[in-house]
Short mmCIF file of C-alpha atoms in Angstrom, two decimals:
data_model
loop_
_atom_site.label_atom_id
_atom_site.label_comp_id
_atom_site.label_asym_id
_atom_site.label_seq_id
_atom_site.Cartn_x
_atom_site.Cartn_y
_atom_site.Cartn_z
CA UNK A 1 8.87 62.15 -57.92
CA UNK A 2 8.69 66.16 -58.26
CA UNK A 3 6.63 65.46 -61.51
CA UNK A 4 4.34 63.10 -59.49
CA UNK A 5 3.51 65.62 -56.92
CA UNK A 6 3.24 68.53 -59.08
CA UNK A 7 0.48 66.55 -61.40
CA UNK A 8 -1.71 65.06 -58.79
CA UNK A 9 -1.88 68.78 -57.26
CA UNK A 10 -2.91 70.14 -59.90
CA UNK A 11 -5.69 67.28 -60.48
CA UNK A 12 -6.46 68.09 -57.12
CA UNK A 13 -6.84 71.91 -57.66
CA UNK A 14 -8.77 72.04 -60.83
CA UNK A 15 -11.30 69.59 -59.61
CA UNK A 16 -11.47 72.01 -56.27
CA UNK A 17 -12.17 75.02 -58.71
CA UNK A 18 -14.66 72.82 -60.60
CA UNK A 19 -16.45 71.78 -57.45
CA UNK A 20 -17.37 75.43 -56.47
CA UNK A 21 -18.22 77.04 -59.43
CA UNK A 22 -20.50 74.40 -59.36
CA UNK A 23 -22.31 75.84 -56.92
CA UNK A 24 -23.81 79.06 -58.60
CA UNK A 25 -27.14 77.17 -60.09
CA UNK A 26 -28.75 78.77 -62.99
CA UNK A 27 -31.89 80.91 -62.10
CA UNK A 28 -35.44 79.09 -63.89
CA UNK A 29 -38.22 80.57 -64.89
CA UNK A 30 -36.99 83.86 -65.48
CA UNK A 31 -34.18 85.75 -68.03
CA UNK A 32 -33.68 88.73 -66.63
CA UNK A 33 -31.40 90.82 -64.22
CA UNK A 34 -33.74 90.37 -61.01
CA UNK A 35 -32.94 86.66 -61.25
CA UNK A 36 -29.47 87.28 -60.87
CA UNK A 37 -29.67 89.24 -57.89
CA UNK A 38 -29.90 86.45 -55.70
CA UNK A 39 -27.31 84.80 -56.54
CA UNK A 40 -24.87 87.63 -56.45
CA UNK A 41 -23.53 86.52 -52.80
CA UNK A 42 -22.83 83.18 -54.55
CA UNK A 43 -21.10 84.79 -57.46
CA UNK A 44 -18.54 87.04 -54.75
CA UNK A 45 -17.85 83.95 -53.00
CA UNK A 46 -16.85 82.18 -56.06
CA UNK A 47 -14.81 84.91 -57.81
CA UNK A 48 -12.89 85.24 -53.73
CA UNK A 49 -12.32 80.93 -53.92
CA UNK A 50 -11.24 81.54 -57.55
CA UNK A 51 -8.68 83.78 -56.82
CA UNK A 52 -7.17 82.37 -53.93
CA UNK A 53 -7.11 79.05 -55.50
CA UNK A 54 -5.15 80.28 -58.29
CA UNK A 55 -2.64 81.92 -55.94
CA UNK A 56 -2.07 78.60 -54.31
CA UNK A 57 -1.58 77.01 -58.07
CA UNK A 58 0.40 79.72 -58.80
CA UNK A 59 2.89 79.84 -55.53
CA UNK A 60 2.91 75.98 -55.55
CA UNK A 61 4.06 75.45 -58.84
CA UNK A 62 6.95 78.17 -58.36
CA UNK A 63 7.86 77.28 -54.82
CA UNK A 64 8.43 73.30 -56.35
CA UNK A 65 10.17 74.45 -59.76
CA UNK A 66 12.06 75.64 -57.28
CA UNK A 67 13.23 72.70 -55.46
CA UNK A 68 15.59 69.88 -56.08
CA UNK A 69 14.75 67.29 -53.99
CA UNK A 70 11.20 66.04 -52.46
CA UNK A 71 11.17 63.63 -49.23
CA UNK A 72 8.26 61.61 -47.69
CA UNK A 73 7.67 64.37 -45.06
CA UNK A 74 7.36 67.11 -48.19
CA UNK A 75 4.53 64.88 -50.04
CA UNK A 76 2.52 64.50 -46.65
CA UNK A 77 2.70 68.12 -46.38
CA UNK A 78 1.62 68.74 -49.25
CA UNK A 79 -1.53 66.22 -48.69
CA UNK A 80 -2.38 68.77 -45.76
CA UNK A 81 -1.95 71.20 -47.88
CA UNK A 82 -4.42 69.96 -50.52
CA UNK A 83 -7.12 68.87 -47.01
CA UNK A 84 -7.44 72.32 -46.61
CA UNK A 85 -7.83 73.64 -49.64
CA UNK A 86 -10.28 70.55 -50.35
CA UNK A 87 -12.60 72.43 -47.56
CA UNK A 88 -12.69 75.93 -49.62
CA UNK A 89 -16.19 74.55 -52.18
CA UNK A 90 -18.14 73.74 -48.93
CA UNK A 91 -16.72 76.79 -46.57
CA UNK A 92 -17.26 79.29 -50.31
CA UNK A 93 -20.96 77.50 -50.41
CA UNK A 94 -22.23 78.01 -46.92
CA UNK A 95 -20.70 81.63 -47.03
CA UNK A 96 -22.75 82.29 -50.03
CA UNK A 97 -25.56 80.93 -49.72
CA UNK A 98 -26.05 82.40 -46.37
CA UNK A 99 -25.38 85.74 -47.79
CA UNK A 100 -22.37 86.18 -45.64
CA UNK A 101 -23.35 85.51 -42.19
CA UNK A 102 -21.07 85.32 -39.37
CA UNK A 103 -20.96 81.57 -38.69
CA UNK A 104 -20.04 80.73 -43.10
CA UNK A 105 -17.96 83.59 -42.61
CA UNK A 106 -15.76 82.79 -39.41
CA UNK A 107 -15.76 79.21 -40.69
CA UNK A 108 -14.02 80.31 -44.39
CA UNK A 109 -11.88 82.69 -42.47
CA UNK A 110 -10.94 79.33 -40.72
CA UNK A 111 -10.09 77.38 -43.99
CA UNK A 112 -8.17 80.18 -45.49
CA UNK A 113 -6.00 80.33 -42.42
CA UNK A 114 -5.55 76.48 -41.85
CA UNK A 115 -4.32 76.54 -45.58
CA UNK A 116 -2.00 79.29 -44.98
CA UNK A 117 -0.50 77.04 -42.42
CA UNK A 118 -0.49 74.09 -43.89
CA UNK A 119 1.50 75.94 -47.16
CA UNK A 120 3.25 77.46 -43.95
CA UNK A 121 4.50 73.69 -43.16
CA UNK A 122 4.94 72.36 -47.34
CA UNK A 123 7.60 75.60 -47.33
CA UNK A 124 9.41 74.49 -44.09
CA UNK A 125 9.46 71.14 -44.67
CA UNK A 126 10.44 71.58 -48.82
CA UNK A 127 13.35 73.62 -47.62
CA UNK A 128 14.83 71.03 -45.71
CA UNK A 129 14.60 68.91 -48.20
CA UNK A 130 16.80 70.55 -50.22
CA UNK A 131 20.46 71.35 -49.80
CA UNK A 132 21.87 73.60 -47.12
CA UNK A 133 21.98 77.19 -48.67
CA UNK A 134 19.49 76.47 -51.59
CA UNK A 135 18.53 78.48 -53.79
CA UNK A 136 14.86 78.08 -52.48
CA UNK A 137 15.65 78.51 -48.90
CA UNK A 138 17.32 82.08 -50.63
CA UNK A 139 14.42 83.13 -52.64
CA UNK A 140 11.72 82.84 -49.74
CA UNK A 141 13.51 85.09 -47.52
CA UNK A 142 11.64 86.66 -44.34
CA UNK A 143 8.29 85.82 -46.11
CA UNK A 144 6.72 89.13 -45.02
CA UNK A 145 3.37 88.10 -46.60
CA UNK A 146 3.48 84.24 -45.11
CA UNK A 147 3.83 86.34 -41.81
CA UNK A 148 1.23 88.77 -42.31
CA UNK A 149 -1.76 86.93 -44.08
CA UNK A 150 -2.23 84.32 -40.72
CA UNK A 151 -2.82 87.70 -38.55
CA UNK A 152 -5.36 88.92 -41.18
CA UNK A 153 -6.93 85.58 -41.33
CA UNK A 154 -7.33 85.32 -37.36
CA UNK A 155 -8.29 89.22 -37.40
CA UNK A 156 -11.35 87.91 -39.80
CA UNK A 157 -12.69 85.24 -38.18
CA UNK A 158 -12.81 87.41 -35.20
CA UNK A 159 -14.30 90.87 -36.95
CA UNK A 160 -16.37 87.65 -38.41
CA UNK A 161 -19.08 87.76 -35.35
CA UNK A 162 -18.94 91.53 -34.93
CA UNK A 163 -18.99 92.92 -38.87
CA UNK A 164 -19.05 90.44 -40.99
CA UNK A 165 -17.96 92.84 -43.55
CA UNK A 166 -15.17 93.97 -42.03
CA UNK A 167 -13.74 89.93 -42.42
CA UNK A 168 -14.54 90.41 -45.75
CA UNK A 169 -12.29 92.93 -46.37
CA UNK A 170 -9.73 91.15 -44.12
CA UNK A 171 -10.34 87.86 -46.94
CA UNK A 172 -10.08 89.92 -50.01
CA UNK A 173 -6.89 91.97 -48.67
CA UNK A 174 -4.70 89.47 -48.09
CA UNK A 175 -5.94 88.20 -51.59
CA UNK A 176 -5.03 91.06 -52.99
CA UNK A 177 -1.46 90.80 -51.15
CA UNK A 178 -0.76 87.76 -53.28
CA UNK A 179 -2.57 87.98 -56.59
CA UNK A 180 0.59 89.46 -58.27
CA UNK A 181 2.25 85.91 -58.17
CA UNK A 182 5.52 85.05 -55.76
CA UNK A 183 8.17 87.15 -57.40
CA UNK A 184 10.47 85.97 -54.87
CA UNK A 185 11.16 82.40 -56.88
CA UNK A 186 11.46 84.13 -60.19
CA UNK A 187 14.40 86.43 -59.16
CA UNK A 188 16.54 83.88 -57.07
CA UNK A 189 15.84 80.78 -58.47
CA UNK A 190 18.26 79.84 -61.14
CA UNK A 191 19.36 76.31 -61.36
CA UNK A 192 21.62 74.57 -58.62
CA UNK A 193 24.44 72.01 -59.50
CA UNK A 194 23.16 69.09 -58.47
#
């Protein structure tokens, strides 16, 4: 069933990453820089969805190599999980294409931190799954980062309405928190008897 779960999320994934870089449209009518300009909002937008996309494919796949044993509760979460994330191509779209206004940018804020709850839940609920003392339940550990990126997000959509940059920068640092991927499942995660 692991194998199930772990293939239909990462259907789900690559057709989320296909769905907003289909958003940056090619300029007509001109072939030059100036006709790129424009679109450079777009572009941002879709290089931050990129990224954090690929952090959630990255921690996913590591947080369930880690586990042993998937439950009915663990594949709903992981359907919220993959709700949320489904949201990022419309949220990364407005944002863009409304060159980072406060509304698009309060409202991606919003995704990001409904996702980081809803992996948030998958963790909790994957960890019960699994038996007591496991090796997963080890590796994630005080989960410093799972702590700190909800604060950032809520700090964003806030700053989001005041300076919309500044929610930016909340966004792309907690990005940057996670791009190195979860090191905590590659040093504590040998196998279990089963």
């Amino acid at each position: 069933m692991k194998q199930r779960l772990e293939a239909f999320s990462d259907g789900v994934l690559a057709i989320i990453i296909t769905i907003v870089m289909l958003e940056i449209k090619v300029p007509h009518g001109q072939a030059n820089w100036a006709a790129l300009q424009p679109l450079l909002p777009v572009f941002l937008s879709y290089v931050l969805s990129f990224v954090y996309v690929g952090i959630y494919w990255n921690n996913h796949h590591l947080m369930l190599g880690s586990a042993h044993g998937i439950s009915g509760s663990v594949l709903w979460a992981n359907s919220h999980l993959l709700f949320w994330l489904s949201l990022v191509p419309f949220a990364t779209g407005w944002m863009g294409e409304n060159n980072f206004a406060p509304l698009p940018m309060a409202a991606y804020g919003f995704v990001l931190l409904m996702a980081s709850v809803a992996y948030f839940i998958l963790q909790s609920v994957l960890v019960r799954a699994q038996k007591p003392n496991s090796t997963l339940a080890r590796a994630l550990g005080p989960d410093w980062k799972g702590k700190l990126s909800p604060l950032l997000y809520t700090l964003g959509i806030g700053a989001s309405f005041w300076q919309p940059w500044l929610a930016g920068a909340a966004y792309v640092a907690v990005a940057l928190m996670w791009l190195v991927p979860d090191q905590r499942f590659g040093r504590d995660t040998a196998p279990e008897a089963m």
